[in-house]
Each structure stands twice: as C-alpha cells, then as structure tokens.
Coordinates of C-alpha atoms and ligand atoms in Angstrom, one line a residue:
M193 CA 0.0 0.0 0.0
Y194 CA 1.3 3.4 -0.9
D195 CA 1.5 5.7 2.1
K196 CA 2.4 9.2 1.1
N197 CA 3.2 10.2 4.7
R198 CA 5.7 7.5 5.3
P199 CA 9.2 8.6 5.0
S200 CA 11.0 5.6 3.6
R201 CA 14.2 5.9 5.7
P202 CA 15.4 8.0 8.6
R203 CA 15.3 11.7 7.9
K204 CA 18.5 13.3 7.0
A205 CA 17.8 16.3 4.9
V206 CA 15.3 18.7 6.5
S207 CA 14.0 21.1 3.9
S208 CA 11.7 24.0 3.1
S209 CA 10.9 24.6 -0.5
P210 CA 13.8 24.1 -2.9
D211 CA 12.0 26.6 -5.2
R212 CA 12.4 29.1 -2.4
P213 CA 15.0 28.4 0.2
E214 CA 14.9 31.7 2.2
R215 CA 17.4 34.3 1.2
S216 CA 20.8 34.1 2.8
A217 CA 21.6 37.3 4.4
K218 CA 24.8 39.4 4.5
P219 CA 25.2 42.9 5.9
A220 CA 26.0 45.4 3.2
S221 CA 29.3 46.4 4.7
Q222 CA 30.8 43.0 4.5
P223 CA 32.0 41.6 1.2
A224 CA 30.6 38.2 0.2
A225 CA 34.0 37.0 -1.1
P226 CA 35.1 33.5 0.0
A227 CA 38.2 33.2 2.2
R228 CA 39.8 30.5 0.1
T229 CA 39.5 29.5 -3.5
G230 CA 38.4 26.1 -4.9
R231 CA 36.0 23.6 -3.5
E232 CA 37.6 23.6 0.0
Q233 CA 36.7 27.2 0.6
R234 CA 34.2 28.1 3.2
F235 CA 31.2 30.2 2.4
S236 CA 31.5 32.5 5.5
C237 CA 28.2 34.3 5.5
P238 CA 28.0 36.2 8.9
V239 CA 24.2 36.3 9.0
A240 CA 23.6 32.7 7.9
A241 CA 22.5 31.9 11.5
H242 CA 19.7 34.5 11.4
C243 CA 18.7 33.8 7.8
G244 CA 18.6 30.0 7.9
G245 CA 18.4 29.8 4.1
C246 CA 21.9 28.4 3.7
Q247 CA 21.9 25.5 6.1
L248 CA 25.3 24.2 4.9
S249 CA 27.1 27.5 4.8
R250 CA 29.6 26.4 7.5
M251 CA 30.9 23.6 5.2
S252 CA 33.3 24.0 2.3
Y253 CA 31.7 23.2 -1.0
A254 CA 33.6 19.9 -1.1
E255 CA 32.1 19.0 2.3
Q256 CA 28.7 19.9 1.1
L257 CA 28.9 17.7 -1.9
R258 CA 30.2 14.8 0.3
H259 CA 27.3 15.4 2.7
K260 CA 24.7 15.4 -0.1
Q261 CA 26.2 12.3 -1.7
Q262 CA 25.9 10.5 1.7
V263 CA 22.2 11.6 2.2
V264 CA 21.3 10.2 -1.3
Q265 CA 23.4 7.1 -0.8
E266 CA 21.6 6.3 2.5
L267 CA 18.2 6.8 1.0
L268 CA 18.7 5.1 -2.3
G269 CA 21.9 3.0 -2.0
G270 CA 19.8 -0.1 -1.0
L271 CA 17.9 0.1 -4.3
C272 CA 20.6 0.8 -6.9
P273 CA 24.1 2.2 -7.4
V274 CA 24.4 5.9 -6.7
E275 CA 26.8 7.7 -9.0
E276 CA 29.0 10.5 -8.0
I277 CA 27.2 13.8 -7.3
I278 CA 27.4 16.4 -10.1
G279 CA 28.5 19.7 -8.4
M280 CA 28.8 23.2 -9.8
A281 CA 32.1 24.7 -11.0
D282 CA 31.1 28.0 -9.4
P283 CA 28.6 27.5 -6.6
Y284 CA 27.9 31.2 -6.0
H285 CA 25.2 33.6 -7.1
Y286 CA 23.3 30.8 -8.9
R287 CA 19.8 31.8 -7.9
G288 CA 18.0 33.4 -10.8
K289 CA 14.9 34.0 -8.9
V290 CA 15.2 36.4 -6.0
H291 CA 12.4 37.4 -3.7
A292 CA 12.9 40.5 -1.6
V293 CA 11.1 41.0 1.7
L294 CA 10.6 44.6 2.6
S295 CA 10.4 46.6 5.8
T296 CA 11.1 50.0 7.2
D297 CA 13.5 51.0 9.9
K298 CA 12.7 53.2 12.9
R299 CA 12.9 56.3 10.8
G300 CA 10.5 54.9 8.3
I301 CA 13.2 54.3 5.7
P302 CA 12.6 51.2 3.6
Y303 CA 15.1 48.4 3.3
S304 CA 15.0 44.8 2.0
G305 CA 16.3 41.7 3.5
V306 CA 15.3 38.3 4.9
Y307 CA 13.0 37.2 7.7
A308 CA 15.0 36.4 10.7
M309 CA 14.6 32.6 11.2
G310 CA 11.2 31.8 12.6
T311 CA 10.0 35.4 12.9
H312 CA 8.6 38.1 10.7
R313 CA 11.4 40.5 11.6
V314 CA 13.4 41.5 8.5
V315 CA 17.2 41.4 8.7
P316 CA 18.7 43.9 6.3
V317 CA 20.5 42.3 3.3
K318 CA 22.0 44.0 0.3
N319 CA 23.7 41.2 -1.4
C320 CA 23.6 37.4 -0.9
L321 CA 26.1 34.7 -1.7
I322 CA 23.7 32.6 -3.6
E323 CA 21.5 35.1 -5.4
D324 CA 22.1 36.6 -8.8
K325 CA 24.0 39.9 -8.4
R326 CA 22.0 41.7 -11.0
A327 CA 18.8 40.9 -9.2
D328 CA 20.2 42.1 -5.9
R329 CA 21.4 45.4 -7.4
I330 CA 17.9 46.0 -9.0
I331 CA 16.2 45.3 -5.7
Q332 CA 18.5 47.9 -4.0
T333 CA 17.7 50.4 -6.7
I334 CA 13.9 49.9 -6.2
V335 CA 14.2 50.2 -2.5
S336 CA 16.2 53.4 -2.7
M337 CA 13.6 54.9 -5.1
L338 CA 10.6 54.2 -2.9
P339 CA 10.7 57.4 -0.6
R340 CA 11.0 59.8 -3.6
Y341 CA 7.9 58.2 -5.2
K342 CA 6.2 58.1 -1.8
L343 CA 5.5 54.4 -2.3
R344 CA 4.6 52.9 1.1
I345 CA 5.6 49.4 2.0
Y346 CA 2.7 47.1 2.9
N347 CA 2.4 46.5 6.6
E348 CA 1.1 43.0 7.3
Y349 CA -0.3 43.9 10.7
T350 CA -2.2 47.1 9.7
H351 CA -2.8 45.9 6.1
R352 CA -1.9 49.4 4.8
G353 CA 0.7 50.4 2.3
F354 CA 1.3 49.6 -1.4
L355 CA 4.3 47.5 -2.2
R356 CA 4.4 44.0 -0.7
H357 CA 7.3 42.2 -2.4
I358 CA 9.8 42.5 -5.2
L359 CA 10.5 39.5 -7.3
V360 CA 13.3 39.5 -9.8
R361 CA 14.0 36.6 -12.3
T362 CA 17.1 36.6 -14.4
A363 CA 17.6 34.5 -17.5
N364 CA 20.9 32.7 -18.0
V365 CA 21.5 32.7 -21.7
T366 CA 19.5 35.6 -23.1
G367 CA 20.4 37.9 -20.2
Q368 CA 16.7 39.0 -19.9
V369 CA 15.5 40.3 -16.6
M370 CA 11.9 40.3 -15.3
V371 CA 10.9 42.5 -12.4
V372 CA 7.6 41.7 -10.6
L373 CA 6.3 44.4 -8.2
V374 CA 3.7 42.8 -6.0
A375 CA 1.3 45.5 -4.7
T376 CA -2.0 45.8 -3.0
G377 CA -3.8 47.6 -5.9
R378 CA -3.8 48.4 -9.6
E379 CA -3.5 52.1 -8.9
F380 CA 0.2 52.8 -9.1
P381 CA 0.6 56.6 -8.5
G382 CA 3.7 57.8 -10.4
G383 CA 4.1 54.3 -11.8
K384 CA 5.0 55.5 -15.3
A385 CA 7.9 57.7 -14.1
F386 CA 8.9 55.1 -11.6
V387 CA 9.3 52.4 -14.2
A388 CA 11.0 54.8 -16.6
E389 CA 13.6 55.6 -14.0
L390 CA 14.1 52.0 -13.1
V391 CA 14.7 50.8 -16.6
K392 CA 16.9 53.7 -17.3
T393 CA 19.1 52.8 -14.3
H394 CA 19.0 49.1 -15.3
P395 CA 18.7 48.8 -19.0
E396 CA 19.1 45.0 -18.5
I397 CA 15.5 44.9 -17.3
T398 CA 13.4 43.6 -20.2
T399 CA 10.0 43.6 -18.5
V400 CA 8.3 45.0 -15.4
V401 CA 5.0 43.5 -14.2
L402 CA 2.6 44.7 -11.6
N403 CA 1.1 41.8 -9.7
V404 CA -1.9 42.6 -7.5
N405 CA -2.2 40.6 -4.3
T406 CA -4.9 41.8 -2.0
R407 CA -5.1 38.6 0.0
E408 CA -3.9 38.4 3.6
T409 CA -1.9 35.2 3.0
S410 CA 1.7 34.3 2.8
M411 CA 1.4 33.6 -0.9
V412 CA 3.7 36.0 -2.7
L413 CA 1.8 36.5 -6.0
G414 CA -1.8 37.4 -6.6
K415 CA -3.7 36.4 -9.7
T416 CA -4.1 39.8 -11.5
E417 CA -1.1 41.1 -13.5
T418 CA -0.4 44.0 -15.8
A419 CA 2.8 44.5 -17.8
L420 CA 4.1 48.0 -17.0
Y421 CA 7.0 47.6 -19.4
G422 CA 8.0 45.1 -22.0
P423 CA 6.0 41.9 -22.8
G424 CA 5.2 40.8 -19.3
Y425 CA 7.3 37.6 -19.5
M426 CA 10.9 36.8 -20.1
E427 CA 12.6 34.4 -22.5
D428 CA 15.6 32.2 -21.9
E429 CA 17.4 29.3 -23.6
L430 CA 18.1 25.8 -22.3
C431 CA 19.7 23.0 -24.3
G432 CA 19.5 25.2 -27.4
K433 CA 15.7 25.7 -27.1
R434 CA 14.0 29.0 -26.3
F435 CA 11.6 29.3 -23.4
R436 CA 9.0 31.8 -22.3
I437 CA 8.6 32.2 -18.6
S438 CA 5.6 34.1 -17.0
P439 CA 5.8 35.5 -13.5
Q440 CA 3.6 32.6 -12.2
S441 CA 5.2 29.7 -14.0
F442 CA 7.7 27.4 -12.4
Y443 CA 11.2 27.8 -13.8
Q444 CA 14.2 26.2 -12.2
V445 CA 16.1 28.7 -10.0
N446 CA 19.6 27.5 -10.8
L447 CA 19.7 27.9 -14.6
R448 CA 23.4 27.2 -15.0
Q449 CA 22.9 23.8 -13.5
T450 CA 19.5 23.1 -15.1
E451 CA 21.0 22.1 -18.4
V452 CA 23.2 19.6 -16.6
L453 CA 20.2 18.2 -14.9
Y454 CA 18.1 17.9 -18.1
R455 CA 21.0 16.4 -20.1
T456 CA 21.4 13.8 -17.4
A457 CA 17.7 13.0 -17.4
I458 CA 17.6 12.8 -21.2
E459 CA 20.8 10.6 -21.2
Y460 CA 19.3 8.3 -18.6
A461 CA 16.2 8.0 -20.9
G462 CA 18.4 6.6 -23.7
L463 CA 16.1 8.0 -26.4
T464 CA 16.5 6.6 -29.9
G465 CA 14.0 8.8 -31.9
G466 CA 11.1 6.4 -32.1
E467 CA 9.6 6.8 -28.6
T468 CA 6.5 8.3 -27.2
L469 CA 7.6 10.3 -24.2
L470 CA 5.4 11.6 -21.4
D471 CA 6.9 14.6 -19.5
A472 CA 4.8 14.5 -16.3
Y473 CA 4.7 17.5 -13.9
C474 CA 6.2 19.3 -16.9
G475 CA 6.0 23.0 -15.8
T476 CA 6.6 25.1 -18.9
G477 CA 7.5 21.9 -20.9
T478 CA 11.3 22.4 -20.5
I479 CA 12.5 18.8 -20.0
G480 CA 10.3 17.4 -22.7
L481 CA 11.0 20.1 -25.3
C482 CA 14.7 19.7 -24.7
A483 CA 14.2 16.0 -25.5
S484 CA 11.7 16.5 -28.3
D485 CA 14.3 16.1 -31.2
H486 CA 15.0 12.6 -29.9
V487 CA 11.4 11.3 -29.7
R488 CA 8.6 10.6 -32.1
K489 CA 5.9 12.0 -29.9
L490 CA 6.0 14.2 -26.7
I491 CA 3.1 14.5 -24.3
G492 CA 3.3 16.9 -21.4
V493 CA 1.0 17.2 -18.4
E494 CA 1.0 20.0 -15.8
L495 CA -1.5 21.3 -13.2
N496 CA -0.7 25.1 -13.5
A497 CA -2.6 26.6 -16.3
D498 CA -0.1 29.5 -16.9
A499 CA 2.7 27.0 -17.2
V500 CA 0.8 24.9 -19.7
R501 CA 0.1 28.0 -21.7
D502 CA 3.8 28.8 -21.7
A503 CA 4.6 25.2 -22.6
K504 CA 2.4 25.4 -25.7
E505 CA 3.9 28.7 -26.6
N506 CA 7.4 27.2 -26.1
A507 CA 6.6 24.4 -28.5
R508 CA 5.5 26.9 -31.1
L509 CA 8.5 29.2 -30.4
N510 CA 10.8 26.3 -31.2
G511 CA 8.9 24.9 -34.1
V512 CA 8.3 21.7 -32.2
S513 CA 5.4 20.0 -33.9
N514 CA 5.4 16.6 -32.2
A515 CA 4.3 17.8 -28.8
R516 CA 1.0 18.1 -27.0
F517 CA 0.5 19.6 -23.6
F518 CA -2.4 19.1 -21.2
C519 CA -3.5 21.0 -18.1
D520 CA -4.5 18.3 -15.6
D521 CA -3.6 16.6 -12.4
A522 CA -0.8 14.2 -13.4
G523 CA -2.4 11.4 -11.5
R524 CA -5.8 11.8 -13.1
F525 CA -4.2 12.1 -16.5
M526 CA -2.1 8.9 -16.0
V527 CA -5.2 7.0 -14.8
R528 CA -7.0 8.0 -18.1
M529 CA -3.9 7.0 -20.1
A530 CA -3.9 3.6 -18.4
Q531 CA -7.6 3.1 -18.9
E532 CA -7.3 3.9 -22.6
G533 CA -4.2 1.7 -22.8
Q534 CA -2.3 4.4 -24.5
P535 CA 1.2 3.4 -25.6
L536 CA 4.0 4.9 -23.6
D537 CA 7.7 4.1 -24.1
V538 CA 9.4 6.5 -21.7
L539 CA 8.1 8.5 -18.7
I540 CA 10.1 11.4 -17.3
M541 CA 8.5 12.6 -14.1
D542 CA 9.5 15.6 -12.1
P543 CA 7.0 16.1 -9.3
P544 CA 7.2 18.7 -6.5
R545 CA 8.8 18.1 -3.1
A546 CA 5.9 16.0 -1.9
G547 CA 6.7 13.4 -4.6
S548 CA 4.1 11.7 -6.7
D549 CA 0.9 9.9 -5.5
E550 CA -0.6 6.5 -5.6
K551 CA -3.0 7.4 -8.4
F552 CA -0.1 8.3 -10.6
L553 CA 2.2 5.5 -9.6
S554 CA -0.4 2.7 -9.7
S555 CA -1.2 3.8 -13.3
V556 CA 2.5 3.7 -14.2
L557 CA 2.4 0.1 -13.0
T558 CA -0.7 -0.5 -15.3
L559 CA 0.8 1.2 -18.3
R560 CA 4.2 -0.3 -17.8
P561 CA 6.4 2.1 -19.8
P562 CA 9.7 0.3 -20.3
K563 CA 11.7 3.2 -18.9
V564 CA 10.9 5.7 -16.1
V565 CA 13.3 8.6 -15.3
Y566 CA 12.4 10.2 -12.0
V567 CA 13.8 13.7 -11.5
S568 CA 13.3 14.6 -7.8
C569 CA 14.0 17.6 -5.6
N570 CA 13.4 15.5 -2.5
P571 CA 15.3 12.3 -2.1
E572 CA 13.0 11.1 0.8
T573 CA 9.9 11.1 -1.3
L574 CA 11.9 9.7 -4.2
A575 CA 13.0 6.8 -2.0
R576 CA 9.4 6.2 -1.0
D577 CA 8.1 6.3 -4.6
A578 CA 11.1 4.3 -5.9
E579 CA 10.2 1.5 -3.4
Y580 CA 6.7 1.5 -4.7
L581 CA 7.9 1.2 -8.3
V582 CA 10.3 -1.6 -7.4
Q583 CA 7.6 -3.5 -5.6
G584 CA 5.5 -3.1 -8.7
G585 CA 8.1 -4.9 -10.9
Y586 CA 10.5 -2.1 -11.9
R587 CA 14.2 -2.4 -11.6
A588 CA 16.0 0.5 -10.1
V589 CA 19.0 0.8 -12.4
K590 CA 21.0 3.8 -11.1
A591 CA 20.7 7.3 -9.6
V592 CA 22.8 10.4 -9.6
P593 CA 22.6 13.4 -7.3
V594 CA 22.9 16.8 -9.0
D595 CA 23.6 19.8 -6.9
M596 CA 21.1 22.5 -7.9
F597 CA 21.2 24.3 -4.6
P598 CA 24.7 24.8 -3.3
C599 CA 25.0 26.0 0.3
T600 CA 21.5 24.7 1.2
E601 CA 20.7 21.2 2.2
H602 CA 18.5 20.6 -0.9
V603 CA 19.6 18.1 -3.5
E604 CA 18.2 17.0 -6.8
T605 CA 18.4 13.4 -7.9
V606 CA 17.9 11.7 -11.3
M607 CA 17.0 8.0 -11.1
L608 CA 16.4 5.4 -13.8
F609 CA 13.9 2.5 -13.7
T610 CA 13.4 -0.1 -16.3
R611 CA 11.1 -3.1 -16.6
P612 CA 13.0 -6.4 -16.7
D613 CA 10.2 -7.9 -18.8
A614 CA 10.1 -5.0 -21.4
Ligands
LIG237 N1 9.7 19.8 -15.0 C1 9.5 21.2 -14.8 C2 8.7 21.5 -13.5 C3 9.1 20.8 -12.3 S1 8.4 21.4 -10.8 C4 10.8 21.9 -14.8 O1 11.9 21.3 -14.7 O2 10.8 23.2 -14.9 C5 7.0 20.5 -10.5 C6 5.8 20.9 -11.3 O3 4.7 20.1 -11.0 C7 5.3 22.4 -11.1 O4 5.2 23.0 -12.4 C8 3.9 22.2 -10.5 O5 3.0 23.2 -11.0 C9 3.5 20.8 -11.1 N2 2.5 20.1 -10.3 C10 2.3 20.0 -9.0 N3 1.4 19.2 -8.6 C11 0.9 18.6 -9.8 C12 -0.1 17.7 -10.1 N4 -0.8 17.1 -9.2 N5 -0.3 17.3 -11.4 C13 0.5 17.9 -12.4 N6 1.4 18.8 -12.1 C14 1.7 19.2 -10.9

C-alpha cells in the first residue's frame, strides 16, 4: 500500500521549499567574497545563522557535496548504485529567482532583507552569496527609489501600504531580466515615471510586471497582472531551445545547472528517436521540449494553467510539432492513459517536493512504460516512490545526485527505472 506520509528511511535532509530556500543574508558592509578558492573554501556568511536559508554554509563546497552524496546514498543505496554527485564549478550567485522581503527602519526608511529565522522581523541584506548579483542590485535600486515616489511598504499587521514584495527573475543565456512588483492595488501613483527611471538605471531589465495581491496570506503572488514595461514575461534558452517564462510559471532557480540536470535525465532515458515520451509535472515543458528532437511524440501534463500556456507557446516558439501539452492533475491524466491503454515508451517525471501519488504511480504500473526517469528535488519522497515502483516490478538501475542548490541542504536526484520484462 502506498503511504504518502511514510518517510522511507530515517530523515537526513530537512527542507523547506527548494524553489524558495529563504534568502541568505549578509550585511551590506561585508563583502561576500570567500576566504579561500576552490572547493575547499568556506562560504563564511555572517548572518547565515539569522537567515537560515543556507543550512550548509559552514561547510566547504567539497564537504557539502560529500554530505549530499551521503544523504542520497543512505536513502537510495539499498535500491541501486548511486553515481558521484554532479556539483557546480562555481557554486555562488546561482539563484536566478530572487524574492525581496521589505520593511522600514525606525525612521521609516525602507530596506530589503530576509526574515530572521522563525520570525517576521526583516534582517537587512543588500547582497547574498547565492543570489544573482544583477537581481540584488535591482532590488537595492527599487528600495532606494521608494521614498522619492512616496510608495509605502505594505504592513502585514495594519494591512496598509502599497508594495508587498519585489520578485526578480534573471535569464541565463538571453540575459533578460523580469521584475515583478507585488502590490495591494492596480492604482500605481507615479508608476510610469517610476518604471521609466528603473529601466533607465538598469537597461538589462526587459520587462516589469505589476502583480496585485490583496489577500492576507503568505502567498507571494496574486492572480491579477499588468505589464508596465515590456512583454510581461521573459525568455531564456536551455539545451538550445527557447523558453517563455511568465511570472507565475515554475522555472528552475539554478539555470546554470539546469542544463546539466536535463541532459542527465535525457541521457538516462536513452532515447533513440522512435519513442512516445510523457513529461509529467512538466512545468513550462522544458524537459520534454529539450528531448523533443530525440522522440517521435511528446506529451506533457501539468496542473498550473499558466505553465501549460507557456509550454504550448514554447513548443510553437521552437517549431516543435510533435508535442501536445495538457492541463491536468498528473495522477488523473495517468489513470486515463492507463484506462485507454495508450502506448508509452518513456516516462520522465519531475514532481514537486511531496513526490508523486498513488493514483499516478499505480497507473504507471498498469501502463508499464519500459523506462521511467524520475527527477526529484526531495530524495526522501523519491525513495518512497522508488520502493513502490520496485515492488510493482520495476528495476532501479542507477541514480545520480545533482547539486542544484549549493549552500542549502537541498539536493536534486535523477533515477532510472526499467522493466526487466520489457
Ligand atoms: N519539470 C519542470 C517543472 C518541475 S516542478 C521543470 O523542470 O521546470 C513540478 C511541477 O509540478 C510544477 O510546475 C507544478 O505546478 C507541477 N505540479 C504540482 N502538482 C501537480 C499535479 N498534481 N499534477 C500535475 N502537475 C503538478
């Protein structure tokens, strides 16, 4: 029986969201430069203890990699060989998605930073070891402009004020930058002049979006959006394909390492050109579209409607004509595929931290695709789901950890399953 709450082995890695490990803080006055060079250097972030985003910041990068290897080895080593972790050549400033928390000091002057661990007190941060430097600079510019434009920061206790959050996404290959201003209303007094000054100061910004979030929740983004400058989305390239990313769509945060991850998954899939491939939990279709030249037919399924819209647009943008994307719960979709007995050669699945569910996995056992490549951001739920697949007749062939989140305890893993009877 599939028990989604059962951790398969003792817990090692304790995690928040890999999509959003909290920002690692560093006072403005102290440079973020490492003390030594190479993988033995220490990260030495003085406010790591307050921030809590970089749980492994006391370790050198080499130690971090060894630690992550061991975590994955303990969880999956009983099922298959675990290959050597793929680390980053440069493990700094890799986060292409930066979310600034705002506050005001005693004099009412705004600043940005991180929540002190376990509180809603904001520790000032001007630059961070793991965030994209362009994003941090843009956030500082925006914060410094607020008093002149008399833009008030939202107060979560009184529910007054205008600007709630700043979100900056930076593309890796195209260099495009998307700024999302999350505010409490559509009315943006002085908005035109504000945006004009911002893009003049930072010509690298290719779009500015106003996102309206009136809800009293911890969700960062609201549903309503207006493009104040540029097209309202950004474009980037991965594995030679171009991708459109909307403010609400999932896009990997470590883009430099994403190509490595995708290439590993595609290599594990061993595609020969004749296959039907299902990219489940496909987001904006990135993995499947990167593999689309090597398959006969690509099917993508994803729950987030914005991401599916982006996936369809991405297929068009790249002239990919063998792909179809569906907005649905992956489990429900898989059940239907199994009921209809649709042919499936390779399944690549990349579920969120909670892992997959029984609906999905039991249908995998019914459909019996000869190959399953599981891309996971949580080795604990991967181990649980892997055991289910193995009990259902799959062979766990190999796994490899990929370090997508240096300095944090998160680790991505790619794992291959085959059917001995295929
Ligand atoms: N493969 C993509 C996205 C991975 S993140 C990439 O590499 O960018 C996991 C994705 O699963 C998110 O886009 C999320 O919206 C989606 N998701 C979460 N629950 C789902 C469900 N029940 N059915 C389908 N998709 C789901």
